[in-house]
GROMACS .gro file of C-alpha atoms in nm:
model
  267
    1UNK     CA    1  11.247   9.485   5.588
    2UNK     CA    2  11.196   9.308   5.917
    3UNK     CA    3  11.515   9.409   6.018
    4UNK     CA    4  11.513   9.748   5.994
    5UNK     CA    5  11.139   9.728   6.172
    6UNK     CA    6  11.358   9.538   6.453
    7UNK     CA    7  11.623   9.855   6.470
    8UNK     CA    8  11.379  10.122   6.457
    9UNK     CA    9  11.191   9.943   6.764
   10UNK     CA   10  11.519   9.862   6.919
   11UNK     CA   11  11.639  10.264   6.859
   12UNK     CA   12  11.281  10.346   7.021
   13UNK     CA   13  11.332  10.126   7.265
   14UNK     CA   14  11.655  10.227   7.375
   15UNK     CA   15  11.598  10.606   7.365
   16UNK     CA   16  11.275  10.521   7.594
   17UNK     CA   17  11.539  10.351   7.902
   18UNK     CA   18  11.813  10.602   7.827
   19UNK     CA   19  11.632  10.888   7.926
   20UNK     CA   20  11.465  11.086   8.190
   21UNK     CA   21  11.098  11.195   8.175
   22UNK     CA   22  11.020  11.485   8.409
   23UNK     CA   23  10.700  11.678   8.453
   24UNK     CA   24  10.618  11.958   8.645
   25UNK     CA   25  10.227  12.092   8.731
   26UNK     CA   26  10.111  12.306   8.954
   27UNK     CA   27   9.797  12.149   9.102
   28UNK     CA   28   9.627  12.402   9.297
   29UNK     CA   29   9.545  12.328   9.632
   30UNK     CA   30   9.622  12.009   9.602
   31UNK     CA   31   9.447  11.840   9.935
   32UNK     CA   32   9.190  11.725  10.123
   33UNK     CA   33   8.913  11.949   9.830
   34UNK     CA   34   9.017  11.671   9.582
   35UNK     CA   35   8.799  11.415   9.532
   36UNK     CA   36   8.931  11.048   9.545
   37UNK     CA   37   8.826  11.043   9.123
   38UNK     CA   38   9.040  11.381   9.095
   39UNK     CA   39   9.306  11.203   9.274
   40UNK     CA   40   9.278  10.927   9.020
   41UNK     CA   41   9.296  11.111   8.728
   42UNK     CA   42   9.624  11.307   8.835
   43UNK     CA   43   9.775  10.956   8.856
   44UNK     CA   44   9.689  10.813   8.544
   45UNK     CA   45   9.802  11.154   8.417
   46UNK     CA   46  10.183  11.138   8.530
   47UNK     CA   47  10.178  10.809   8.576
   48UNK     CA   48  10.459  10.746   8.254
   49UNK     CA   49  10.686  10.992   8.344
   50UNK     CA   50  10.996  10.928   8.596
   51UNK     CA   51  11.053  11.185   8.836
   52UNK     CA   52  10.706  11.484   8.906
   53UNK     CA   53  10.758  11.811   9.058
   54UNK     CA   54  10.383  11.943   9.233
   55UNK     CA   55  10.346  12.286   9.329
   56UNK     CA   56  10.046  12.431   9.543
   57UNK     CA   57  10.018  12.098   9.804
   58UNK     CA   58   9.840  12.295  10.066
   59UNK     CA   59  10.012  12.355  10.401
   60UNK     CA   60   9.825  12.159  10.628
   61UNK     CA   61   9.771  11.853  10.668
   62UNK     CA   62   9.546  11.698  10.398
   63UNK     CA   63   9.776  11.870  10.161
   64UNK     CA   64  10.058  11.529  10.250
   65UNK     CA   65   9.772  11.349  10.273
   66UNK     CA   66   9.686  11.404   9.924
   67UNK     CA   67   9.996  11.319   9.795
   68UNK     CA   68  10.003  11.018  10.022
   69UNK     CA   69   9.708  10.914   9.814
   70UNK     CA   70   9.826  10.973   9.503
   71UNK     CA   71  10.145  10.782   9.507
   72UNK     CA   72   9.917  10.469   9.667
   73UNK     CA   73   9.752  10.548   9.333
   74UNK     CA   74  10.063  10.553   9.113
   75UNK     CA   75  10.175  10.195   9.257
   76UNK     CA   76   9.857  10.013   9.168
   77UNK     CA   77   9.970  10.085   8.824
   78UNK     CA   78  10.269   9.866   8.761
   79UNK     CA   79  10.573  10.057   8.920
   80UNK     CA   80  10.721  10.067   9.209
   81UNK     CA   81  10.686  10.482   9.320
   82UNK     CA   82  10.823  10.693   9.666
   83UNK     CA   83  10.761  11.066   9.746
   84UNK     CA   84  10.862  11.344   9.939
   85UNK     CA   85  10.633  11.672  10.077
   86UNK     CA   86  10.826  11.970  10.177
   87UNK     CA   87  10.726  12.133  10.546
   88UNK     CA   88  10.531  12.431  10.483
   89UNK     CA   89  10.714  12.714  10.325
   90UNK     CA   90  10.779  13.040  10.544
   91UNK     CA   91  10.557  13.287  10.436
   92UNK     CA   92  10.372  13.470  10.668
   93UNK     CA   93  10.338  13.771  10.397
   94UNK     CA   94  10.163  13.574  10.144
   95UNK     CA   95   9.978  13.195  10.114
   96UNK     CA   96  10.222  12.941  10.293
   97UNK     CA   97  10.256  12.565  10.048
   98UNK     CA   98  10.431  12.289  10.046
   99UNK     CA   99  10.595  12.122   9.722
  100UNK     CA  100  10.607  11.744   9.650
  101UNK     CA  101  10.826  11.527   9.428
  102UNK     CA  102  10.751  11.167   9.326
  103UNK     CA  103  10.954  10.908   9.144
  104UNK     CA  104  10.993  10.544   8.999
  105UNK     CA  105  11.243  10.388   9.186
  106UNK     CA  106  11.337  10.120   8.921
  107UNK     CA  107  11.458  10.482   8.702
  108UNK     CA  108  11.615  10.684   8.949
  109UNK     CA  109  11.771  10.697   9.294
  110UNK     CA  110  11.669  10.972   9.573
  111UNK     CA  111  12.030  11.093   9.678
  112UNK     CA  112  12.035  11.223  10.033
  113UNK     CA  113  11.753  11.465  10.167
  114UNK     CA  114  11.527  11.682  10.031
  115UNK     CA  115  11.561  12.057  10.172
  116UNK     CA  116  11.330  12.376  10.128
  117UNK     CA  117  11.588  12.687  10.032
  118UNK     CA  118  11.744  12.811  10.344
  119UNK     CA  119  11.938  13.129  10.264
  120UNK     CA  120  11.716  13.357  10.060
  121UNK     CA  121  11.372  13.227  10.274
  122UNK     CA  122  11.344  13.554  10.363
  123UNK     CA  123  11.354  13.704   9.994
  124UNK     CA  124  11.114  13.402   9.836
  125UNK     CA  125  10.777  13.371  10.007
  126UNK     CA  126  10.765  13.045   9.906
  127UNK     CA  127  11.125  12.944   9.926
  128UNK     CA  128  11.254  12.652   9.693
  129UNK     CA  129  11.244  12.276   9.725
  130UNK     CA  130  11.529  12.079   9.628
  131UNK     CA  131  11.563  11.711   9.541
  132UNK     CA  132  11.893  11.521   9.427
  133UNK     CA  133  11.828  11.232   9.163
  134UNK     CA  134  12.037  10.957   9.023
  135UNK     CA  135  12.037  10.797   8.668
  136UNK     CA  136  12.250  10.603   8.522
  137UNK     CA  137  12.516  10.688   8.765
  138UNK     CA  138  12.526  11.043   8.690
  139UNK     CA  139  12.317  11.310   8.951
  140UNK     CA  140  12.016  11.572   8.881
  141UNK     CA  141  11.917  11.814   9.109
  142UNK     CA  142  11.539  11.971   9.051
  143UNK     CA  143  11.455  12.296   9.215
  144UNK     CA  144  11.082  12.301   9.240
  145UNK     CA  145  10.941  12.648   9.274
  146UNK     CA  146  10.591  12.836   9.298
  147UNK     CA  147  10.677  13.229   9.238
  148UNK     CA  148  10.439  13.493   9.373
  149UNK     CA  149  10.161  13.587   9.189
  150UNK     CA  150  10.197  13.782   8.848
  151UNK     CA  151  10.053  14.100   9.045
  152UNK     CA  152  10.324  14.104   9.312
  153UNK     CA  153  10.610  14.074   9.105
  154UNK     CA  154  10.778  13.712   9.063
  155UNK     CA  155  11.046  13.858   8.919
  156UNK     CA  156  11.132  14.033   9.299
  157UNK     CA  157  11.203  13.675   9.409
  158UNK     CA  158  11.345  13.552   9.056
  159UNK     CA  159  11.619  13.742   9.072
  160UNK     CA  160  11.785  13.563   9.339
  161UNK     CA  161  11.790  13.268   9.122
  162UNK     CA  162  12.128  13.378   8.961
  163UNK     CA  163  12.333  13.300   9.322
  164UNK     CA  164  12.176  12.963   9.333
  165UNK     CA  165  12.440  12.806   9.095
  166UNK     CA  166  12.718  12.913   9.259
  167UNK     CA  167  12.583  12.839   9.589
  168UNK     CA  168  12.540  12.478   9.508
  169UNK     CA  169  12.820  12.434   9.245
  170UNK     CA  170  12.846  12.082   9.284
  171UNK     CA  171  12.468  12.046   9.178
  172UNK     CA  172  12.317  11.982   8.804
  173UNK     CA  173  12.046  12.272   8.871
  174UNK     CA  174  11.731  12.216   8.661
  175UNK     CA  175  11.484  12.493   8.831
  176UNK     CA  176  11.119  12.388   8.760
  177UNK     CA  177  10.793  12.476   8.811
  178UNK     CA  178  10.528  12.814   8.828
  179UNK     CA  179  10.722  13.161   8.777
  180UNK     CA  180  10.444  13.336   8.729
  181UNK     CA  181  10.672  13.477   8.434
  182UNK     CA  182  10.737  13.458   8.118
  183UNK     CA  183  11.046  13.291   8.014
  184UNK     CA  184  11.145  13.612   7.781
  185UNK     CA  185  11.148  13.837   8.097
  186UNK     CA  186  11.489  14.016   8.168
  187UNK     CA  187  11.489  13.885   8.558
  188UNK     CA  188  11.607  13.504   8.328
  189UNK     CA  189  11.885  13.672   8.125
  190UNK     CA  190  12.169  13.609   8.405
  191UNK     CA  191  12.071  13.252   8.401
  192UNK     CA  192  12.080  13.230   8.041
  193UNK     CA  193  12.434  13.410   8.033
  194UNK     CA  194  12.516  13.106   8.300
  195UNK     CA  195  12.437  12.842   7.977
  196UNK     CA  196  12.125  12.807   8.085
  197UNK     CA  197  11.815  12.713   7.887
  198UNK     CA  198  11.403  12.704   7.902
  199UNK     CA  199  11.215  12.415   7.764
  200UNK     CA  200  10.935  12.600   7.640
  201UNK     CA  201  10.919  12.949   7.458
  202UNK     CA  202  10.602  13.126   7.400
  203UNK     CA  203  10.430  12.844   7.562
  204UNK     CA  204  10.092  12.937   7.759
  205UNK     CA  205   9.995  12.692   8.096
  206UNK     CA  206   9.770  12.875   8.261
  207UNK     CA  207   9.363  12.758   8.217
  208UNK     CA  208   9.158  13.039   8.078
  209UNK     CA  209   8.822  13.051   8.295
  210UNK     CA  210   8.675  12.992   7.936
  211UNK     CA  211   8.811  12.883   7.605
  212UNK     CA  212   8.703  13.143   7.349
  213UNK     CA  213   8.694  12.952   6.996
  214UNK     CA  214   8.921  12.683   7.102
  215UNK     CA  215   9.138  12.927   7.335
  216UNK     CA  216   9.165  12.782   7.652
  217UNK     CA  217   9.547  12.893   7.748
  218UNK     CA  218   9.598  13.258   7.928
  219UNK     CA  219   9.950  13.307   8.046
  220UNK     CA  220  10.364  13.171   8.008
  221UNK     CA  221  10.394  13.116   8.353
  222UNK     CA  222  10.537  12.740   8.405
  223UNK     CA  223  10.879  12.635   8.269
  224UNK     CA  224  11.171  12.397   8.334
  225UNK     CA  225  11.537  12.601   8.326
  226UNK     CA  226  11.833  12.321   8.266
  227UNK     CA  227  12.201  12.379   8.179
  228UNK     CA  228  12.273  12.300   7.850
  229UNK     CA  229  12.641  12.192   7.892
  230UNK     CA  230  12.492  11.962   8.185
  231UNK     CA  231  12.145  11.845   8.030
  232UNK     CA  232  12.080  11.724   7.627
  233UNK     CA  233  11.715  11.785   7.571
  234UNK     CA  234  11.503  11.538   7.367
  235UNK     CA  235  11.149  11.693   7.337
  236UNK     CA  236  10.987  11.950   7.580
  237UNK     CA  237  10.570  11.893   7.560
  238UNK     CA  238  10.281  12.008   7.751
  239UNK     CA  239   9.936  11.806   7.845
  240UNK     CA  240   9.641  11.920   7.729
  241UNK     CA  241   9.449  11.756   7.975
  242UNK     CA  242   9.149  11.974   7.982
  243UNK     CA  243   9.078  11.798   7.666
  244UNK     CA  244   8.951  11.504   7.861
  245UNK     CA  245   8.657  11.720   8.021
  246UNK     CA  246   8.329  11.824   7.858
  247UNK     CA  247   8.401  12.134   7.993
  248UNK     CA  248   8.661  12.423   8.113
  249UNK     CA  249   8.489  12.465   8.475
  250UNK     CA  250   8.551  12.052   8.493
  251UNK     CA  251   8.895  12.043   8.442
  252UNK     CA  252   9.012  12.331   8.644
  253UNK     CA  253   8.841  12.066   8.954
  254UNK     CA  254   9.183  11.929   8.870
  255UNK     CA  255   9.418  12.236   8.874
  256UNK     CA  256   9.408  12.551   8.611
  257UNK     CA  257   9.759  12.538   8.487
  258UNK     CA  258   9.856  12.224   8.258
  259UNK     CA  259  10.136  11.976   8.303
  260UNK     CA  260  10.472  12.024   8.123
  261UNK     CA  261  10.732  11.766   8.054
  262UNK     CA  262  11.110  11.711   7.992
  263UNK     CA  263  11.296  11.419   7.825
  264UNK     CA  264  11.648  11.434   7.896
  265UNK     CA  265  11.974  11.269   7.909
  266UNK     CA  266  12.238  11.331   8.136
  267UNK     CA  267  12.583  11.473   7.929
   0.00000   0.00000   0.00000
């Protein structure tokens, strides 16, 4: 009996250091608005994952700041974490952002620079941010996005999505963050003819402005889209951290879309 408690906590074990755990959340105006206890919360929030996409870091300054403070955060809890902010996208037609990614260097290795999407900047308001990972000597590549707003059509800028894979065909693509969209839209089909895959399906993450009878999710709008020839999948989930607050109008202090998470391994 003892030794098949020692291979189920060596299997768990092993699956734990063999994989990737990724999480994306938009934070909403994540900057100098959030208190240094908001700031603290986020981190003990991602704080067991690997690699975290943010989207909405404001553009100026106290948006870097922010994150600045949040990764001091994240290394007064055991591990050892770095991060990158994106420069401001290029919209001048619509609300201007940066993106940030953080990571635990004892998992994976930054690769190179970070870049914001220079070819379709003109299509995308708020053009991609790329990041190259390495595990376990194989290489990741996470396209962090923030889509327009349901009202102005995501699926204008979506669409451009499809060149991206052949524009970087050396890259392991894994496009995460806020569409704005649901993942059953027609605007994903090309990328799913491509082999590619969403995490979550009928999956709500945006924050209600009040739960009604336990109801607290309103739209599909954040996903993770990996290729499944590229990427083996071990459990999507999403955070419920509004739990943690008495009530709705306290949690969306932190953000009004929830986290969601990928654990992966690298085929």
């Amino acid at each position: 009996m003892k030794f098949i408690y020692f291979l189920i906590f060596y299997f768990t074990w092993f699956l734990s250091f063999s994989q990737v755990k990724l999480l994306s959340w938009n934070v909403e105006n994540l900057g100098s608005s959030k208190s240094d206890s908001t700031i603290i919360y986020i981190a003990n929030t991602i704080k067991n994952y690997d690699v975290v996409a943010l989207q909405e870091v404001v553009a100026g300054a106290g948006g870097a700041k922010a994150v600045a403070m949040l990764a001091d955060e994240l290394n007064r809890k055991g591990a050892k974490w770095e991060y990158v902010v994106s420069d401001p996208t290029s919209s001048s037609a619509y609300k201007t952002e940066r993106y940030a990614f953080l990571w635990k260097t004892a998992k994976v290795k930054k690769i190179g620079k970070a870049w914001l999407e220079k070819k379709y900047h003109l299509e995308i308001d708020r053009e991609p941010f790329y990041c190259t990972f390495e595990y376990s000597k194989k290489q990741f590549t996470l396209v962090n996005f923030h889509a327009i707003t349901k009202s102005k059509q995501p699926e204008t800028e979506i669409k451009y999505f499809k060149f991206l894979p052949a524009q970087y065909p050396t890259l392991n693509l894994l496009f995460v963050g806020d569409f704005n969209c649901p993942q059953s839209h027609t605007v994903f089909n090309p990328l799913k003819n491509m082999g590619y895959q969403s995490a979550f399906r009928n999956q709500k993450t945006s924050l209600k402005k009040e739960c009604k009878e336990d109801n607290c999710l309103a739209s599909e709008f954040d996903n993770i889209w990996f290729k499944t020839s590229k990427i083996s999948l071990i459990k999507a989930e999403v955070i419920h951290f509004y739990n943690s607050f008495e009530t709705l109008k306290e949690a969306r202090r932190v953000s009004d879309h929830i986290p969601i998470t990928l654990h992966f391994t690298l085929n």
